[in-house]
């Protein structure tokens, strides 16, 4: 098996996939395969990807499933993956030419250190410009949570994980829902592992208007159970009062959206939850209306 699995979950993105495909064909290292999970697309994605399989320029593995959302697609991809490293590259993103070469160059040290779950690098608007900030200086390893909470990183992270680690921690998606934050898994991995910090732009991100990143309110409303459970965990993990109040407020909003009773009593800190309740009500009916 190749070293790296480039994993792309996709839904009706036949118009953006060619750019990603060309970036993979143009890689300076061929030690990878491209796994595509088509989440029920109706725009000719299957025919497009199969045409690339026939070309044979790169290794392509394709699965078509009934629409169930990105987390379920990732779970399927991880379960089918035999490559040591797993890198989610969305259908509206693409890689810089040396991305695979760079990751493979780090792989030996990564395998040797059992305390590392993977690599955290950067997403950018181009190869030399990160989306947001660069990684904190002199930081070589970090917990995913600490990167923003402790070190105030405000950039856009590119995450490459060991596949065997991800196999042990699948996404938990509530029945009837299709989405849960990717950090719902990544933050929990902090309990056992660190990430190797790499201050390199590997992926170029082009967020679309109908993508997940730009529609977090709609996602929370459509998937409130996954939302409140994740925010409850974040509230429990928070170290500062500001962070505890922010995450508790969003946890309460999620409970309101899901119709959950007893949210204040079941909060990680009921007193903080009581204080945050008025703000949560305001957010629920002004922002999450």
Short mmCIF file of C-alpha atoms in Angstrom, two decimals:
data_model
loop_
_atom_site.label_atom_id
_atom_site.label_comp_id
_atom_site.label_asym_id
_atom_site.label_seq_id
_atom_site.Cartn_x
_atom_site.Cartn_y
_atom_site.Cartn_z
CA UNK A 1 0.00 0.00 0.00
CA UNK A 2 1.12 3.58 -0.57
CA UNK A 3 2.07 5.64 2.48
CA UNK A 4 -0.68 8.27 2.25
CA UNK A 5 -4.38 7.96 1.57
CA UNK A 6 -5.80 11.21 0.22
CA UNK A 7 -9.42 10.90 1.23
CA UNK A 8 -12.14 12.99 -0.41
CA UNK A 9 -15.77 12.81 0.67
CA UNK A 10 -17.87 14.47 -2.00
CA UNK A 11 -21.46 15.40 -2.74
CA UNK A 12 -22.37 17.07 -6.04
CA UNK A 13 -18.89 18.51 -6.57
CA UNK A 14 -18.17 17.37 -10.12
CA UNK A 15 -17.38 21.00 -10.95
CA UNK A 16 -14.58 21.28 -8.34
CA UNK A 17 -13.08 17.77 -8.37
CA UNK A 18 -11.02 18.29 -11.58
CA UNK A 19 -8.85 20.91 -9.86
CA UNK A 20 -8.11 18.52 -6.99
CA UNK A 21 -7.45 15.68 -9.43
CA UNK A 22 -4.96 17.76 -11.42
CA UNK A 23 -3.14 18.71 -8.21
CA UNK A 24 -2.77 15.01 -7.39
CA UNK A 25 -1.55 14.14 -10.88
CA UNK A 26 1.02 16.92 -10.51
CA UNK A 27 2.50 15.68 -7.22
CA UNK A 28 6.29 15.34 -7.04
CA UNK A 29 5.86 12.03 -5.16
CA UNK A 30 3.55 9.19 -6.20
CA UNK A 31 3.47 7.40 -2.83
CA UNK A 32 -0.27 7.85 -2.33
CA UNK A 33 -3.70 6.74 -3.44
CA UNK A 34 -6.83 8.83 -3.81
CA UNK A 35 -9.93 7.41 -2.12
CA UNK A 36 -13.21 9.09 -3.06
CA UNK A 37 -16.45 8.39 -1.21
CA UNK A 38 -19.34 9.72 -3.26
CA UNK A 39 -22.11 10.58 -0.79
CA UNK A 40 -25.00 10.07 -3.19
CA UNK A 41 -24.06 12.68 -5.83
CA UNK A 42 -26.46 13.32 -8.70
CA UNK A 43 -24.20 15.39 -10.95
CA UNK A 44 -22.14 12.80 -12.82
CA UNK A 45 -19.45 12.43 -10.15
CA UNK A 46 -19.36 8.65 -10.56
CA UNK A 47 -18.70 8.82 -14.29
CA UNK A 48 -16.07 11.53 -13.81
CA UNK A 49 -14.08 9.66 -11.17
CA UNK A 50 -14.31 6.38 -13.08
CA UNK A 51 -12.88 8.13 -16.15
CA UNK A 52 -9.85 9.08 -14.04
CA UNK A 53 -9.52 5.51 -12.82
CA UNK A 54 -9.35 4.38 -16.44
CA UNK A 55 -6.68 6.98 -17.21
CA UNK A 56 -4.41 5.35 -14.66
CA UNK A 57 -2.36 8.49 -13.96
CA UNK A 58 -2.77 7.94 -10.20
CA UNK A 59 -4.26 5.21 -8.02
CA UNK A 60 -7.96 5.91 -7.49
CA UNK A 61 -10.33 4.04 -5.18
CA UNK A 62 -14.03 4.94 -5.50
CA UNK A 63 -17.05 4.11 -3.34
CA UNK A 64 -20.61 5.32 -3.83
CA UNK A 65 -22.94 5.36 -0.82
CA UNK A 66 -26.41 6.58 0.06
CA UNK A 67 -26.24 10.18 1.29
CA UNK A 68 -25.36 10.07 4.98
CA UNK A 69 -23.07 13.05 5.54
CA UNK A 70 -19.34 13.65 5.72
CA UNK A 71 -18.62 11.99 9.11
CA UNK A 72 -20.15 8.69 7.98
CA UNK A 73 -18.20 8.94 4.73
CA UNK A 74 -14.99 9.43 6.72
CA UNK A 75 -15.81 6.44 8.92
CA UNK A 76 -16.22 4.31 5.79
CA UNK A 77 -12.98 5.61 4.30
CA UNK A 78 -11.00 4.92 7.47
CA UNK A 79 -12.45 1.42 7.76
CA UNK A 80 -11.45 0.60 4.16
CA UNK A 81 -8.06 2.30 4.27
CA UNK A 82 -4.86 0.21 4.38
CA UNK A 83 -2.43 3.13 4.00
CA UNK A 84 -0.56 4.13 7.18
CA UNK A 85 -1.57 7.81 6.91
CA UNK A 86 -5.00 9.30 6.26
CA UNK A 87 -5.42 12.85 4.97
CA UNK A 88 -8.87 14.36 4.41
CA UNK A 89 -8.82 16.72 1.43
CA UNK A 90 -12.26 18.08 0.66
CA UNK A 91 -13.58 18.30 -2.86
CA UNK A 92 -13.25 22.10 -2.98
CA UNK A 93 -9.57 21.99 -1.90
CA UNK A 94 -6.36 20.97 -3.64
CA UNK A 95 -2.76 20.14 -2.71
CA UNK A 96 0.45 22.05 -3.35
CA UNK A 97 2.77 20.07 -5.69
CA UNK A 98 5.17 18.93 -2.95
CA UNK A 99 2.52 17.99 -0.33
CA UNK A 100 2.86 14.21 -0.59
CA UNK A 101 6.65 14.38 -0.80
CA UNK A 102 6.69 16.50 2.35
CA UNK A 103 4.38 14.18 4.30
CA UNK A 104 6.29 11.05 3.27
CA UNK A 105 9.50 12.74 4.38
CA UNK A 106 8.04 13.08 7.88
CA UNK A 107 6.52 9.60 8.03
CA UNK A 108 9.50 7.65 9.42
CA UNK A 109 9.82 9.85 12.50
CA UNK A 110 6.05 9.82 12.88
CA UNK A 111 5.87 6.01 12.87
CA UNK A 112 8.72 5.78 15.37
CA UNK A 113 6.95 7.94 17.96
CA UNK A 114 3.95 6.10 19.40
CA UNK A 115 2.87 9.20 21.31
CA UNK A 116 2.10 11.05 18.06
CA UNK A 117 -1.29 10.65 16.36
CA UNK A 118 -0.28 12.57 13.25
CA UNK A 119 0.79 15.86 11.76
CA UNK A 120 -0.76 19.31 11.98
CA UNK A 121 0.33 21.56 9.12
CA UNK A 122 -1.32 24.52 7.38
CA UNK A 123 -3.97 25.33 4.84
CA UNK A 124 -3.36 28.38 2.71
CA UNK A 125 -4.67 30.71 0.05
CA UNK A 126 -1.46 29.87 -1.85
CA UNK A 127 1.77 27.98 -1.11
CA UNK A 128 3.36 30.87 0.78
CA UNK A 129 0.29 32.37 2.47
CA UNK A 130 -1.47 30.55 5.31
CA UNK A 131 -5.15 31.08 5.96
CA UNK A 132 -4.76 33.08 9.14
CA UNK A 133 -1.60 32.79 11.21
CA UNK A 134 1.52 30.67 10.95
CA UNK A 135 2.12 28.06 13.63
CA UNK A 136 3.55 29.36 16.93
CA UNK A 137 7.33 29.62 16.77
CA UNK A 138 9.47 26.87 18.32
CA UNK A 139 6.42 24.61 18.81
CA UNK A 140 7.27 21.04 17.78
CA UNK A 141 4.38 19.05 19.24
CA UNK A 142 0.96 20.02 20.52
CA UNK A 143 -2.50 18.88 21.52
CA UNK A 144 -5.15 19.80 18.94
CA UNK A 145 -7.16 21.67 21.61
CA UNK A 146 -4.14 23.56 22.94
CA UNK A 147 -3.22 24.89 19.53
CA UNK A 148 -5.97 27.51 19.69
CA UNK A 149 -6.84 27.54 23.39
CA UNK A 150 -3.33 27.81 24.79
CA UNK A 151 -1.18 29.05 21.91
CA UNK A 152 -3.82 31.30 20.29
CA UNK A 153 -3.32 29.86 16.82
CA UNK A 154 -5.86 31.49 14.52
CA UNK A 155 -4.97 29.82 11.27
CA UNK A 156 -6.49 26.94 9.34
CA UNK A 157 -4.99 23.57 10.21
CA UNK A 158 -4.27 20.73 7.82
CA UNK A 159 -4.42 17.38 9.65
CA UNK A 160 -2.84 14.09 8.64
CA UNK A 161 -3.51 11.22 11.04
CA UNK A 162 -2.25 7.68 11.49
CA UNK A 163 -4.95 5.44 10.08
CA UNK A 164 -4.77 2.89 12.89
CA UNK A 165 -5.42 5.68 15.41
CA UNK A 166 -8.51 6.85 13.52
CA UNK A 167 -9.80 3.29 13.24
CA UNK A 168 -10.09 3.24 17.04
CA UNK A 169 -11.99 6.54 17.19
CA UNK A 170 -14.81 6.74 14.60
CA UNK A 171 -17.23 9.65 14.44
CA UNK A 172 -20.42 9.20 16.46
CA UNK A 173 -23.32 10.54 14.41
CA UNK A 174 -26.78 10.70 15.97
CA UNK A 175 -29.62 8.82 14.30
CA UNK A 176 -31.40 11.07 11.84
CA UNK A 177 -28.45 13.48 11.63
CA UNK A 178 -25.64 13.76 9.08
CA UNK A 179 -23.03 16.00 10.65
CA UNK A 180 -20.82 16.34 13.70
CA UNK A 181 -17.71 18.51 14.03
CA UNK A 182 -14.46 16.83 13.00
CA UNK A 183 -12.92 18.10 16.23
CA UNK A 184 -15.35 15.85 18.12
CA UNK A 185 -12.83 13.10 17.34
CA UNK A 186 -9.63 15.13 17.17
CA UNK A 187 -10.03 16.70 20.63
CA UNK A 188 -10.60 13.30 22.19
CA UNK A 189 -7.38 12.02 20.64
CA UNK A 190 -5.60 14.63 22.77
CA UNK A 191 -6.21 12.38 25.78
CA UNK A 192 -3.76 9.84 24.36
CA UNK A 193 -1.63 11.57 21.74
CA UNK A 194 0.15 14.71 20.55
CA UNK A 195 0.49 16.06 17.01
CA UNK A 196 3.75 16.87 15.24
CA UNK A 197 3.70 20.57 14.31
CA UNK A 198 4.74 21.41 10.77
CA UNK A 199 4.76 25.06 9.71
CA UNK A 200 4.17 24.31 6.02
CA UNK A 201 1.24 25.04 3.72
CA UNK A 202 0.18 21.71 2.24
CA UNK A 203 -3.35 22.37 1.07
CA UNK A 204 -5.07 25.27 -0.69
CA UNK A 205 -8.61 25.86 0.53
CA UNK A 206 -11.34 27.49 -1.49
CA UNK A 207 -14.42 27.51 0.73
CA UNK A 208 -17.67 27.51 -1.22
CA UNK A 209 -20.82 29.36 -0.23
CA UNK A 210 -22.71 26.09 0.28
CA UNK A 211 -19.86 24.29 2.05
CA UNK A 212 -19.84 23.11 5.66
CA UNK A 213 -17.41 25.77 6.86
CA UNK A 214 -19.59 28.70 5.83
CA UNK A 215 -22.82 27.16 7.12
CA UNK A 216 -22.12 26.23 10.73
CA UNK A 217 -25.42 27.73 12.01
CA UNK A 218 -27.46 25.71 9.53
CA UNK A 219 -25.46 22.60 10.42
CA UNK A 220 -26.08 23.11 14.13
CA UNK A 221 -29.81 23.51 13.52
CA UNK A 222 -29.95 20.41 11.30
CA UNK A 223 -27.79 18.31 13.64
CA UNK A 224 -28.52 19.59 17.16
CA UNK A 225 -27.78 16.38 19.06
CA UNK A 226 -24.27 16.09 17.71
CA UNK A 227 -23.82 19.82 18.27
CA UNK A 228 -24.78 19.94 21.95
CA UNK A 229 -22.82 16.79 22.79
CA UNK A 230 -19.69 18.22 21.18
CA UNK A 231 -20.10 21.59 22.88
CA UNK A 232 -20.67 19.91 26.24
CA UNK A 233 -17.35 18.13 25.81
CA UNK A 234 -15.66 21.40 24.82
CA UNK A 235 -17.09 23.15 27.87
CA UNK A 236 -15.74 20.40 30.12
CA UNK A 237 -12.31 20.60 28.49
CA UNK A 238 -12.02 24.40 28.61
CA UNK A 239 -9.49 25.86 31.04
CA UNK A 240 -10.27 29.58 31.05
CA UNK A 241 -13.47 31.20 32.28
CA UNK A 242 -14.04 32.89 28.93
CA UNK A 243 -13.73 29.59 27.08
CA UNK A 244 -15.95 27.77 29.59
CA UNK A 245 -18.65 30.40 29.20
CA UNK A 246 -18.43 30.43 25.40
CA UNK A 247 -18.68 26.66 25.05
CA UNK A 248 -21.34 26.34 27.76
CA UNK A 249 -23.47 28.96 26.02
CA UNK A 250 -23.23 27.08 22.73
CA UNK A 251 -23.98 23.79 24.53
CA UNK A 252 -27.17 25.37 25.89
CA UNK A 253 -28.10 26.63 22.41
CA UNK A 254 -27.64 23.10 21.07
CA UNK A 255 -29.87 21.68 23.80
CA UNK A 256 -32.55 24.23 22.96
CA UNK A 257 -32.36 23.28 19.28
CA UNK A 258 -32.62 19.59 20.16
CA UNK A 259 -35.41 20.06 22.72
CA UNK A 260 -33.20 18.64 25.48
CA UNK A 261 -34.51 19.13 29.01
CA UNK A 262 -32.39 19.71 32.10
CA UNK A 263 -29.49 21.22 30.17
CA UNK A 264 -28.37 23.50 32.99
CA UNK A 265 -28.37 20.69 35.54
CA UNK A 266 -26.41 18.39 33.19
CA UNK A 267 -23.85 21.00 32.15
CA UNK A 268 -20.20 20.43 33.15
CA UNK A 269 -20.55 23.46 35.43
CA UNK A 270 -24.21 24.14 36.30
CA UNK A 271 -23.43 27.53 37.89
CA UNK A 272 -21.72 28.76 34.72
CA UNK A 273 -24.61 27.35 32.70
CA UNK A 274 -27.11 29.28 34.82
CA UNK A 275 -25.19 32.51 34.24
CA UNK A 276 -24.97 31.81 30.48
CA UNK A 277 -28.65 30.96 30.03
CA UNK A 278 -29.84 34.50 29.07
CA UNK A 279 -27.13 34.80 26.41
CA UNK A 280 -27.97 31.33 25.12
CA UNK A 281 -31.62 32.32 24.74
CA UNK A 282 -30.58 35.46 22.86
CA UNK A 283 -28.34 33.49 20.50
CA UNK A 284 -30.96 30.83 19.96
CA UNK A 285 -33.58 33.32 18.75
CA UNK A 286 -31.33 35.90 17.10
CA UNK A 287 -28.49 33.91 15.46
CA UNK A 288 -29.79 30.32 15.39
CA UNK A 289 -33.37 31.30 14.57
#
